[in-house]
Short mmCIF file of C-alpha atoms in Angstrom, two decimals:
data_model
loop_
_atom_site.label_atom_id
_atom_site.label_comp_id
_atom_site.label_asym_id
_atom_site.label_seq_id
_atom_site.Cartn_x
_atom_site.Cartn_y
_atom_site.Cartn_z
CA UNK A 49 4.05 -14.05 -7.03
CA UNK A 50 7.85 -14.66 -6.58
CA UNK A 51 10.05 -12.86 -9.12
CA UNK A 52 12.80 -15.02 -9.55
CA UNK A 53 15.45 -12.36 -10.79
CA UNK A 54 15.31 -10.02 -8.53
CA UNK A 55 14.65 -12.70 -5.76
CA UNK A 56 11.37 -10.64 -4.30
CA UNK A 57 7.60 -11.33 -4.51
CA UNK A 58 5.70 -8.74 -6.61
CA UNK A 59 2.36 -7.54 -6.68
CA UNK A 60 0.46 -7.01 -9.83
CA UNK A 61 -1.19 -3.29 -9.03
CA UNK A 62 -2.72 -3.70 -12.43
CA UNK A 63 -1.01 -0.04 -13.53
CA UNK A 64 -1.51 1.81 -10.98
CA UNK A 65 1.84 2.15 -9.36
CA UNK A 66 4.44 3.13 -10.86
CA UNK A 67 7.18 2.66 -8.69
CA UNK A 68 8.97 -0.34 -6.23
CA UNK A 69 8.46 0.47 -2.47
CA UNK A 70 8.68 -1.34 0.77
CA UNK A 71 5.23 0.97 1.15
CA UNK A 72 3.80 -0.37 -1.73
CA UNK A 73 0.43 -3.07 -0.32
CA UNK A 74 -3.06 -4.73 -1.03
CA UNK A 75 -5.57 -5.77 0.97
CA UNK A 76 -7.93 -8.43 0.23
CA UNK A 77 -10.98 -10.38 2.15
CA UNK A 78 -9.40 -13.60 3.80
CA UNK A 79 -10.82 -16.41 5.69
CA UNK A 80 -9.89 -17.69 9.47
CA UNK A 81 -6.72 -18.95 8.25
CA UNK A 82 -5.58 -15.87 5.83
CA UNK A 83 -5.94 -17.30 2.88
CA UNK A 84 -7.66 -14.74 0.64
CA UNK A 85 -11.62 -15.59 -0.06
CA UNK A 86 -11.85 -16.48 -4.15
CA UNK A 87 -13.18 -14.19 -6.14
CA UNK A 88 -12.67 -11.30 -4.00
CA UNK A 89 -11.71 -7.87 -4.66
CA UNK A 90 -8.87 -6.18 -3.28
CA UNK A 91 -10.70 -3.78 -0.68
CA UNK A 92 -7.21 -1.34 -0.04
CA UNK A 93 -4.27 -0.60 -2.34
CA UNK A 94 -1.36 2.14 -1.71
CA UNK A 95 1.42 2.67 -3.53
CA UNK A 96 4.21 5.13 -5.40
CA UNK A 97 3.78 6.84 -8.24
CA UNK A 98 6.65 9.19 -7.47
CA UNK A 99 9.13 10.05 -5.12
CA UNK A 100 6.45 12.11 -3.43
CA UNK A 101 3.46 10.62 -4.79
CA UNK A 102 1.16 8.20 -4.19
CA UNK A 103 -2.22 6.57 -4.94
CA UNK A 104 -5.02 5.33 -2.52
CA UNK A 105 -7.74 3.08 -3.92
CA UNK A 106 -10.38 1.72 -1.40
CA UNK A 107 -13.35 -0.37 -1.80
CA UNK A 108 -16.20 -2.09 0.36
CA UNK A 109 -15.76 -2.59 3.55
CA UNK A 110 -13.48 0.00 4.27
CA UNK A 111 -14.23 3.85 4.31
CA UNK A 112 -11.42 6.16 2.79
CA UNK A 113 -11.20 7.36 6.17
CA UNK A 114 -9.69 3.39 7.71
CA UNK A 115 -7.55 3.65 4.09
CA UNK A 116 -5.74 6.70 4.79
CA UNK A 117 -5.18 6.10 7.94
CA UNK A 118 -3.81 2.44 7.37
CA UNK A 119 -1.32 4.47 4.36
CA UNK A 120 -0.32 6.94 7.13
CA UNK A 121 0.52 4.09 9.26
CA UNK A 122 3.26 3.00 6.40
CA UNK A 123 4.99 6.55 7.33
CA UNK A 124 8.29 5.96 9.80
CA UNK A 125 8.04 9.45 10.81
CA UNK A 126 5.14 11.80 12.24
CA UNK A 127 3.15 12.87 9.40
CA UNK A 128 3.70 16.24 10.06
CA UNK A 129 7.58 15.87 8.89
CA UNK A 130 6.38 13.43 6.00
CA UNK A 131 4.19 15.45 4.46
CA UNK A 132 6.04 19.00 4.94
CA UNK A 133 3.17 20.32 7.80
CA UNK A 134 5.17 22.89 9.80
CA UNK A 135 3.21 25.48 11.17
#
C-alpha cells in the first residue's frame, strides 16, 4: 500500500520486522498475469530486525532451502564478506 508521507509503498510484515530496508520482501502465489491468487498466504518473507539481523519465514511450496537462498540473493556482496566468513 502507498504511504503517502514518506512517498514509498509499505508492506504490512504483520510484526515481524522491525526495521525499513530495500531487502525487506514477500512472496505470495500469483496467477499468469501477477496478480496475487485471493486468499493466499504469503509463501516467503525476509526482512531486518537489526542492523545485522534478520528473519526468514517460509511456507508451502517453498523449502527453507529455495528461502535462504532467494535472502542470500538480496546480498550485493559474496556472502562470505556479508556474513563475516573468512577462513
Amino acid at each position: 500500500q502507498w504511504d503517502e508521507k514518506r512517498r514509498v509503498y509499505s508492506i504490512n510484515f504483520h510484526g515481524r520486522v522491525a526495521r525499513p530496508s530495500m531487502k525487506n520482501f514477500q512472496l505470495v502465489k500469483a496467477a499468469r498475469d501477477f496478480m496475487p491468487l485471493s486468499g493466499e498466504a504469503i509463501c516467503m518473507q525476509f526482512g531486518r530486525l537489526a542492523e545485522d539481523v534478520f528473519t526468514l519465514d517460509v511456507g508451502n511450496p517453498l523449502s527453507p532451502l529455495h528461502a535462504f537462498a532467494m535472502a542470500l540473493s538480496t546480498f550485493d556482496r559474496r556472502p562470505a564478506e556479508t556474513f563475516r566468513m573468512y577462513y
